[in-house]
Structures are given as structure tokens and as C-alpha cells.
Short mmCIF file of C-alpha atoms and ligand atoms in Angstrom, two decimals:
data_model
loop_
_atom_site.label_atom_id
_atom_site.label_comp_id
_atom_site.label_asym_id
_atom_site.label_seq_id
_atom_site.Cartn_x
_atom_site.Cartn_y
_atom_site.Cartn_z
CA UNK A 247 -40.17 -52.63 31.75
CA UNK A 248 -36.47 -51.79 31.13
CA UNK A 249 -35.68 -51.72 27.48
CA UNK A 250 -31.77 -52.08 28.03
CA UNK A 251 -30.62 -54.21 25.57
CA UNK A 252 -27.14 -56.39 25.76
CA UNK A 253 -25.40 -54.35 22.97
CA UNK A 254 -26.64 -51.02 24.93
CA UNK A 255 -25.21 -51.95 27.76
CA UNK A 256 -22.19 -53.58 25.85
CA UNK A 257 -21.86 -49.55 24.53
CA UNK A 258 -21.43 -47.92 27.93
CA UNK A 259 -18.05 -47.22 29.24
CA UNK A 260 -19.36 -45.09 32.09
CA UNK A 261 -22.23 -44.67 34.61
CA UNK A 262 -22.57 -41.99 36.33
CA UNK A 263 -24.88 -42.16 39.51
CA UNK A 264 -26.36 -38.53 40.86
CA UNK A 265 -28.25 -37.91 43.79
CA UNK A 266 -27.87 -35.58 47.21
CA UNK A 267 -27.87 -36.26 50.15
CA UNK A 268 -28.99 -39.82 51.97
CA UNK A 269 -29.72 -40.58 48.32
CA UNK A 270 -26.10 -39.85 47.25
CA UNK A 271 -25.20 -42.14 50.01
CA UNK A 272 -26.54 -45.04 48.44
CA UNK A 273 -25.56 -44.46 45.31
CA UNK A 274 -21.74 -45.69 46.68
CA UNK A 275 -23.21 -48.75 47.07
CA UNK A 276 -24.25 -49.13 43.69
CA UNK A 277 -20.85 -48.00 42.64
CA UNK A 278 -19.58 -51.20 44.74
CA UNK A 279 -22.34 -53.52 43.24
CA UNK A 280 -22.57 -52.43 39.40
CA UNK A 281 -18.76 -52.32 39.51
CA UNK A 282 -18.27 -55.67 41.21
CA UNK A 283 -20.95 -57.30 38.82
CA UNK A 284 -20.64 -55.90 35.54
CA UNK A 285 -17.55 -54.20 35.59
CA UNK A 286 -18.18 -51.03 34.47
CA UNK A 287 -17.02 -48.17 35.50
CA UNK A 288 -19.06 -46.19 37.91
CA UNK A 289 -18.87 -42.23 39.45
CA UNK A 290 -20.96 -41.01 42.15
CA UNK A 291 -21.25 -37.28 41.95
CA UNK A 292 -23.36 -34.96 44.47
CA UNK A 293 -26.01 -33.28 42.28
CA UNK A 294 -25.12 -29.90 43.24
CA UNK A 295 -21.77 -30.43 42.27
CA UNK A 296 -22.10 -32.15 39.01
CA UNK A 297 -24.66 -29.46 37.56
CA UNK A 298 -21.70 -27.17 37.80
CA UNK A 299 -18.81 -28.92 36.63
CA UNK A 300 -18.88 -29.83 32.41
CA UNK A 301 -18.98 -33.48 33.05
CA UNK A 302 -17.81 -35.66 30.30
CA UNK A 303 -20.76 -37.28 29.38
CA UNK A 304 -21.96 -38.65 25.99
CA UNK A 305 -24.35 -41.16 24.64
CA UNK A 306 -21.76 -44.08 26.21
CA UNK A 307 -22.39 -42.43 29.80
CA UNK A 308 -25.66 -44.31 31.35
CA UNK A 309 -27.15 -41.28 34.29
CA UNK A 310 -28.76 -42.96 37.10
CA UNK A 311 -30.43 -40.61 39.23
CA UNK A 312 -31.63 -41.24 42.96
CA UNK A 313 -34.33 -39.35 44.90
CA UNK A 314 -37.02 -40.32 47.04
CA UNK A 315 -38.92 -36.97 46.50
CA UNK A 316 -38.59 -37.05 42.99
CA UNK A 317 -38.51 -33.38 43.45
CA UNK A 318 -34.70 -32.30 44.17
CA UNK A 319 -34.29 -29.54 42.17
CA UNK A 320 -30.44 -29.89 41.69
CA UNK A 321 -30.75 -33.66 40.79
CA UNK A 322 -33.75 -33.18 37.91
CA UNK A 323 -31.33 -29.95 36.74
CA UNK A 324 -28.42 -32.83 36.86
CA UNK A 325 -30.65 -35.13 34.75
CA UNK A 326 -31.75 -32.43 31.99
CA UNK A 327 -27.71 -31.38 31.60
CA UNK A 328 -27.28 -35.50 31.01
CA UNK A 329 -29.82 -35.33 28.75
CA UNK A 330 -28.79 -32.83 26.56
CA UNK A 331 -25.44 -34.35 26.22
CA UNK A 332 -26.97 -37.60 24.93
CA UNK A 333 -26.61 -39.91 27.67
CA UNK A 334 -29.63 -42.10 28.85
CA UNK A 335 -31.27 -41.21 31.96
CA UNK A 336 -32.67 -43.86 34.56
CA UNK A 337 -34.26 -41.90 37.90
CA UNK A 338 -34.42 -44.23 40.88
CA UNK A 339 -37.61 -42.84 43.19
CA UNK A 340 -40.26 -43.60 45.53
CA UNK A 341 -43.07 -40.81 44.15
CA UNK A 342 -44.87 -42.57 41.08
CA UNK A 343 -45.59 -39.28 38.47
CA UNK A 344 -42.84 -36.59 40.47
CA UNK A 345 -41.06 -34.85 38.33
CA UNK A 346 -37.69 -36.39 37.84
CA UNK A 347 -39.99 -39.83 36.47
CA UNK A 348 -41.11 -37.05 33.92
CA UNK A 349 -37.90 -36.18 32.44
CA UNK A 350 -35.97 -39.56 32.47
CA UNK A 351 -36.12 -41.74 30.03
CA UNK A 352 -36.80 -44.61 32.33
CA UNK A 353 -38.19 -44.70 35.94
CA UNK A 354 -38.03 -47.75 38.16
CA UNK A 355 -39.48 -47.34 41.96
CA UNK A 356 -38.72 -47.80 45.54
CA UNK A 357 -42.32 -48.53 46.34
CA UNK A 358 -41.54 -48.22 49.86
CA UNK A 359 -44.30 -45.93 51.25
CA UNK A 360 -44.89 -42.20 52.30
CA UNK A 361 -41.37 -40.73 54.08
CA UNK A 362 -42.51 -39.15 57.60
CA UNK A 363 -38.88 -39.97 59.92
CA UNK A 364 -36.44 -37.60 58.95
CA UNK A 365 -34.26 -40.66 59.80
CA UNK A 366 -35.14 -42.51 56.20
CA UNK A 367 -33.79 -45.46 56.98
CA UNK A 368 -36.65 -46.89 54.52
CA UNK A 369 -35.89 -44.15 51.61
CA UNK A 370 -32.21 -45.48 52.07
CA UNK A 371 -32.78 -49.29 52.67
CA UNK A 372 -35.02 -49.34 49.73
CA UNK A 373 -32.65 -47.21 47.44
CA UNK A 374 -29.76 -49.50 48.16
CA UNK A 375 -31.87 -52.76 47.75
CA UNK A 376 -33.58 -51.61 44.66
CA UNK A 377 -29.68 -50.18 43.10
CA UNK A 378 -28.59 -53.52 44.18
CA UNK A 379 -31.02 -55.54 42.20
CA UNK A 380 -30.31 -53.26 38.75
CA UNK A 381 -26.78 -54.57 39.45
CA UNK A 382 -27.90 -57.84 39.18
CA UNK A 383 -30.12 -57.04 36.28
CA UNK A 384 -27.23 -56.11 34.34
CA UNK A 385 -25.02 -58.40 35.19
CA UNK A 386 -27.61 -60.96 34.21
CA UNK A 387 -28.16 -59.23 30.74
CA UNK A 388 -23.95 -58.38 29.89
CA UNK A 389 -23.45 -62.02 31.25
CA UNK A 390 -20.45 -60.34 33.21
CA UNK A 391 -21.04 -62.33 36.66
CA UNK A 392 -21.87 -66.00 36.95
CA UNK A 393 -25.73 -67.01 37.48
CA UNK A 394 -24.54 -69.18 40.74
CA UNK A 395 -23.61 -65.74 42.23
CA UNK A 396 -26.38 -63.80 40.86
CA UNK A 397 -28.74 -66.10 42.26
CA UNK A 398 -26.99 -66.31 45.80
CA UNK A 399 -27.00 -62.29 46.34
CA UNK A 400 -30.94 -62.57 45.10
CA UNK A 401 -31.66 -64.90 48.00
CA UNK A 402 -29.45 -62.68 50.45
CA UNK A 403 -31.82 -59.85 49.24
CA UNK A 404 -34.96 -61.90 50.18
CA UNK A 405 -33.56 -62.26 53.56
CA UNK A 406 -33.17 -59.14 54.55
CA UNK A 407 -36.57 -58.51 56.02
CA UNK A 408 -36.13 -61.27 58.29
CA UNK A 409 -32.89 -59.90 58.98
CA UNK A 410 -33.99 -56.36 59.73
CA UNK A 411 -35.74 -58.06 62.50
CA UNK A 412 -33.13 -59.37 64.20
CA UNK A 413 -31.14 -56.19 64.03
CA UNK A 414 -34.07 -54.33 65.38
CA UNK A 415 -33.71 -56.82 68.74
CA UNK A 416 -30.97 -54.45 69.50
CA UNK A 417 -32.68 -51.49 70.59
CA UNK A 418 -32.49 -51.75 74.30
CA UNK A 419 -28.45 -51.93 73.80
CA UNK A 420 -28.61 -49.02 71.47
CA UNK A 421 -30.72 -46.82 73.74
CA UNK A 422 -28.51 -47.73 76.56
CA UNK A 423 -26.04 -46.63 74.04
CA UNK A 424 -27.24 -43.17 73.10
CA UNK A 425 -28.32 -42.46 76.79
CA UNK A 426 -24.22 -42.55 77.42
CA UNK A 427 -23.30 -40.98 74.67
CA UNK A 428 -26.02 -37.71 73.57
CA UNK A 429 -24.45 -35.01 75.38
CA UNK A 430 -21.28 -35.47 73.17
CA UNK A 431 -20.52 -32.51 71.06
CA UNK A 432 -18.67 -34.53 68.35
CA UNK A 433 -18.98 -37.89 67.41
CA UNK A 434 -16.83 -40.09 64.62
CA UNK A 435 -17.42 -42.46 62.34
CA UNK A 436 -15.27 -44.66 61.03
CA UNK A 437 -15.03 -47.26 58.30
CA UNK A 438 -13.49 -49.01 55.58
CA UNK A 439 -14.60 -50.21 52.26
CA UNK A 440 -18.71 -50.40 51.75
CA UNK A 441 -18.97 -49.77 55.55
CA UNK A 442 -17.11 -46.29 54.82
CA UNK A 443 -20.26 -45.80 52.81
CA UNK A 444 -22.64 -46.81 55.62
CA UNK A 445 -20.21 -44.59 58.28
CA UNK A 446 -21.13 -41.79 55.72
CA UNK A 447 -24.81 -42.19 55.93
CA UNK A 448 -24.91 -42.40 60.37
CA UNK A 449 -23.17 -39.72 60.36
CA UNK A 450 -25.47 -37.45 58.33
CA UNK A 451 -28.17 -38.95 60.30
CA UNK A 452 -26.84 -38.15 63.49
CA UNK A 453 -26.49 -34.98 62.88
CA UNK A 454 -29.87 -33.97 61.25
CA UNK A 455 -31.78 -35.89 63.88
CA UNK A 456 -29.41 -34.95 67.14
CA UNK A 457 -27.87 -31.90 66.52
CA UNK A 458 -24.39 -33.68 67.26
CA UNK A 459 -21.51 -32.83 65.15
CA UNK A 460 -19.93 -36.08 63.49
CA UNK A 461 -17.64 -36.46 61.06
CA UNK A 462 -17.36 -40.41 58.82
CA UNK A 463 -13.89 -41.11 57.87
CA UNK A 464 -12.45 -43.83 56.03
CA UNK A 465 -10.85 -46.10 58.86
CA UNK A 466 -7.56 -45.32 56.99
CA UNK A 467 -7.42 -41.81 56.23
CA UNK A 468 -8.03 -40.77 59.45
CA UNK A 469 -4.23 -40.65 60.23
CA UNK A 470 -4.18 -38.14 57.68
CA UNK A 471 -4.52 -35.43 59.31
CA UNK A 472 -8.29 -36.13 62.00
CA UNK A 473 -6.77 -38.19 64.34
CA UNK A 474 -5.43 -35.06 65.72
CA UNK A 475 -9.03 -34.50 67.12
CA UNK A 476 -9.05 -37.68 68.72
CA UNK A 477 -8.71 -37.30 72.35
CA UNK A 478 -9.75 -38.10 75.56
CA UNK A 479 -13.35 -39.18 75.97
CA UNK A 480 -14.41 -38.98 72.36
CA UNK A 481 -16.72 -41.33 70.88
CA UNK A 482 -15.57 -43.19 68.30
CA UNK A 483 -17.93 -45.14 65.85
CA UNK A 484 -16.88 -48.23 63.94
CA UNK A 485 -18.46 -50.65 61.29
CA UNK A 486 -17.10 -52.96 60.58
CA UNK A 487 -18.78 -55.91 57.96
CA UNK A 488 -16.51 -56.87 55.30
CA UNK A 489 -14.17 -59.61 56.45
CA UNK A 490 -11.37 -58.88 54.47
CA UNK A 491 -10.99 -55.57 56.21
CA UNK A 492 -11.30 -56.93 60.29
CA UNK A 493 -7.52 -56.30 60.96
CA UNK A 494 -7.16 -53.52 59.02
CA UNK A 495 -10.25 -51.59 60.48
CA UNK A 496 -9.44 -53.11 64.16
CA UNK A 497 -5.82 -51.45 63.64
CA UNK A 498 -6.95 -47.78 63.28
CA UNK A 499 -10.04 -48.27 65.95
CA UNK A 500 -6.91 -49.34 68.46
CA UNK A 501 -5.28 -46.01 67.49
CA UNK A 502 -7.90 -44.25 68.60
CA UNK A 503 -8.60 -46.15 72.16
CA UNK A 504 -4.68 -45.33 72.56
CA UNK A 505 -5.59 -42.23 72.14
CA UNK A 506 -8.44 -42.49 74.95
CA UNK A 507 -11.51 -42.93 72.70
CA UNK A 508 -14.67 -44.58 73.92
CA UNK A 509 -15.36 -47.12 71.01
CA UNK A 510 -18.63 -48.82 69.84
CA UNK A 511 -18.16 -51.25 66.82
CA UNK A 512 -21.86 -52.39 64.64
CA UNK A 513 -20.55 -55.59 63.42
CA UNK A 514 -21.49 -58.65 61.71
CA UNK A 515 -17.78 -60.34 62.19
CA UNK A 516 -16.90 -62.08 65.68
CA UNK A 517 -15.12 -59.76 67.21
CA UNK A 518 -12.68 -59.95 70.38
CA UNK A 519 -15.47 -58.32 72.87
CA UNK A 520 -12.72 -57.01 75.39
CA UNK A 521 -11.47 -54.79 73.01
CA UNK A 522 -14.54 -52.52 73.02
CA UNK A 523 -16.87 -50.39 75.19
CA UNK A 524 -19.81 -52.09 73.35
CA UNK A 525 -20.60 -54.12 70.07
CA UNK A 526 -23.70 -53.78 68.67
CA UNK A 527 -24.49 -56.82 66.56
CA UNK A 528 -25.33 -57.09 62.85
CA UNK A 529 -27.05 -60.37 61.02
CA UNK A 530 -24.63 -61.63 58.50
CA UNK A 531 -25.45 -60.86 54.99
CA UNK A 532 -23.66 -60.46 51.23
CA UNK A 533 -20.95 -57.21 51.71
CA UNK A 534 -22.52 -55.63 49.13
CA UNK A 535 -25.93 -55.69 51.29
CA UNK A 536 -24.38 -55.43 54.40
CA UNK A 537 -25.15 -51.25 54.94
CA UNK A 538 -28.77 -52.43 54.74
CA UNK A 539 -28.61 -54.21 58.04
CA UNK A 540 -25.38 -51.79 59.48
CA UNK A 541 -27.48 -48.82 59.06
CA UNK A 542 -30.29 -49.94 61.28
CA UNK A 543 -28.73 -49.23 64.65
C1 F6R B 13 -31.51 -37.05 54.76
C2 F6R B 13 -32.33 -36.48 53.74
C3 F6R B 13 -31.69 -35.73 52.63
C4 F6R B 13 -32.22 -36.25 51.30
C5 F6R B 13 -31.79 -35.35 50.15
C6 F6R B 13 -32.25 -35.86 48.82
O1 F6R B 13 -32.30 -37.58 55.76
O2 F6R B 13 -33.51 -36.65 53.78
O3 F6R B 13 -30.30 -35.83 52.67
O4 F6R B 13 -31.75 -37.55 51.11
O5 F6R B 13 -32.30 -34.06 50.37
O6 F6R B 13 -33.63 -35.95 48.77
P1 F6R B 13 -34.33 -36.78 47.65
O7 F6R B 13 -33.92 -38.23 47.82
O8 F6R B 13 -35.79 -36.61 47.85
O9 F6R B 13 -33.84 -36.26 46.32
#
């Protein structure tokens, strides 16, 4: 049902993904997936922000908007400005007939059910699953990734139910978890790479559903300037699921227990246990799925 011809998507030289929020959050992902697969250039911009700002858009800029709702008023006003600079719109949404499905010029759907938990773990799973598999599309259509590969992420993505499960066996370690940690005032998160992404997304979570201050950093940028906040007692956050980042990530996590940080790591990598206060396990999955199962606990 998406009329996206080769030589359309041959034409772009930019997509833009817009959202707010948890939504915005897993747009980053499809920045990592689109970009990895079809190499094409890809910008995530906060709705609020983009409205504002004269983007340089034109009929070789494809707009993907995200919202669960349908109904963010500063993503639809994002999609109209898109509009009426000639790019094509696709809205990404769970509410068959909300508004933003009536001003795109395509609409594909989350399906994933009525949102009640302000946690939205589904709104974001989905999102991330469903901006994953438009990757694929694409890639399939611009021929830009080869079909072994294709076909391999497409089976990690039927997995991941199965694989939601097992994450979900953690609970009685991540209770035990929060019951230590949820008189903190401020908590961090840290990550590199896609997991920076999925350190992005706890953190707003933690805060809207515990009150807690958190900040997400990227693992590396926190010697910037925020490790100066690091000090005794503080909790300290980690994911860490891309393999080619273990060191690198382990490295700035040991700057912080120098610095006297209590440390919990949500993994899917074998990890030297002594090195920790706790691990929380992951299943193993693709990178580019991996904040799908990282984001559970
Ligand atoms: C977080 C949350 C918000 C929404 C944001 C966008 O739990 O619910 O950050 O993600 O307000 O909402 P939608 O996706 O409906 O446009």
C-alpha cells in the first residue's frame, strides 16, 4: 500500500524523521537502520523545534512523521510546513483516521493497541519495529543492502516476541533493583552508539513515571563536562549491546565507579560480572533491534 517507486526513492537525498517525545526517540533508530540499509541520509528533528527553524526541505526531502496519538499538534504543524515545501509526507501511528493519517500523503500503522501505561514501552517497541521494517522495505526496493541480510534482520524481527519474554524473566532482579535505588534524586544514563538512543528513552521514562531526575549521555561525552556530577553514591546506568563498543563503553562506566558510582549495566554481551553492582540481562538480537529488548527493563 506504499506507492514508493525505485526512481522516487533513487530522487531523495534526504529524510527527515519528526516526532516528540518517546516518538522522537525512536526515530534515532530509524536514522541507524535507513542509514545503514539504504544509505541515505537521515535527520531526526524534535517537532517543536523543526516547525520553527526554515528547514531545507524540497521535493528530494522524504518527511517521516512518528506519533502514536496521531494528534501532536507540533508534529501535524511539522508535517503541513513539509508539505508546503514539496516534500512527501509518510506519518508513522497507532490511531487509524487521527489526524496526522489525514494530512500525509501516506499512513502506515503500529497496530499495537489502545496506550493506557504512561510507560509506552508498546507505542515505542512498535514504532521502532515498524521504522525498522520500512528500512528494510527500502532497502529491498533501492537494492542498496543484500537480500541475505535483509532476510536475516526480518527473522531477528520475528523473534522478538519470544525474546521479549525472556527479558521480561528479569523482573524480580529489576524490582530488587529499583527497591535499592528509588530514593535517588538523580540517576544517569549512559550509552554509546544505538544504545545512546535507548539510554535516551529510560531516561525520559524514569522521569515521567518516578519523578527521579536523570540525565542519558553518550558514554563518551560525558567527560565533557557531566562527569563532574559524578560522585559518591550515584547511580549510574549503562547499556551496553553493540559489540563493537564493549571496551569503549566499559572504559567510561570504570570512570565513573572510580569516581564511587553504583553501576547497573542491561546487556546482551558477556560481561566480566565483578565489575558491576548488577547486570541485568538482555536476549541477543540484530544492533539495530537491540533497544527493543534493552528498553524492557
Ligand atoms: C512519553 C510520551 C511522550 C510522547 C509524545 C509524543 O511517555 O508519551 O513523550 O511520546 O508526547 O506523543 P505522540 O507519539 O502521540 O505524538
Amino acid at each position: 500500500e506504499l506507492p514508493l517507486t525505485k526512481e522516487y526513492l533513487k530522487s531523495i537525498n534526504k529524510i527527515y524523521i519528526i516526532a516528540c517525545g518517546t516518538a522522537m526517540h525512536a526515530g534515532l533508530s530509524g536514522k541507524n537502520t535507513i542509514e545503514k540499509l539504504c544509505r541515505i541520509p537521515v535527520e531526526v528533528d524534535i517537532a517543536s523545534e523543526f516547525r520553527y527553524r526554515d528547514p531545507i526541505i524540497d521535493e528530494k526531502t522524504l518527511c517521516i512523521f512518528i506519533s502514536q496519538s496521531g494528534e501532536t499538534a507540533d508534529t501535524i504543524a511539522a508535517l503541513k510546513l513539509s508539505k508546503e515545501k514539496g516534500a512527501k509526507t509518510l506519518a508513522i501511528t497507532n490511531v487509524i483516521g487521527s489526524s496526522i493519517t489525514r494530512e500525509a500523503d501516506y499512513s502506515i500503522y503500529t497496530h499495537a493497541g489502545p496506550e493506557i501505561a504512561v510507560a509506552s514501552t508498546k507505542a515505542y517497541t512498535s514504532q521502532v519495529v515498524l521504522i525498522n521494517i520500512l528500512a528494510i522495505y527500502f532497502a529491498e526496493i533501492l537494492g542498496s543492502t543484500p537480500s541475505s541480510e535483509l532476510t536475516k534482520l526480518k527473522k531477528d524481527i520475528f523473534n522478538l516476541p519470544d525474546k521479549i519474554e525472556e527479558a521480561l524473566k528479569s523482573s524480580e532482579e529489576i524490582k530488587n533493583y529499583a527497591k535499592n535505588i528509588y530514593q535517588e534524586k538523580d540517576v544517569f544514563f549512559l550509552g554509546r552508539g544505538i544504545d545512546y538512543n535507548t539510554a535516551l528513552e529510560a531516561s525520559l521514562k524514569l522521569k515521567e513515571i518516578s519523578y527521579i531526575h536523570s540525565e542519558a549521555y553518550a558514554a563518551g561525552e560525558l567527560k565533557h563536562g557531566p562527569i563532574a556530577l559524578i560522585e559518591n553514591g550515584i547511580s549510574v546506568i549503562s547499556i551496553i549491546t553493540d559489540k563493537n563498543l564493549v571496551e569503549k563503553t566499559i572504559s567510561n562506566i570504570q570512570e565513573v565507579i572510580t569516581r564511587g558510582a553504583k553501576t547497573l549495566v542491561v546487556t546482551n554481551q558477556n560481561l566480566p560480572a565483578n565489575n558491576f553492582e548488577t547486570i541485568i540481562t538482555v536476549p541477543d538480537t540484530d544492533t539495530l533491534l537491540s533497544p527493543i529488548l534493552a528498553i524492557v527493563p
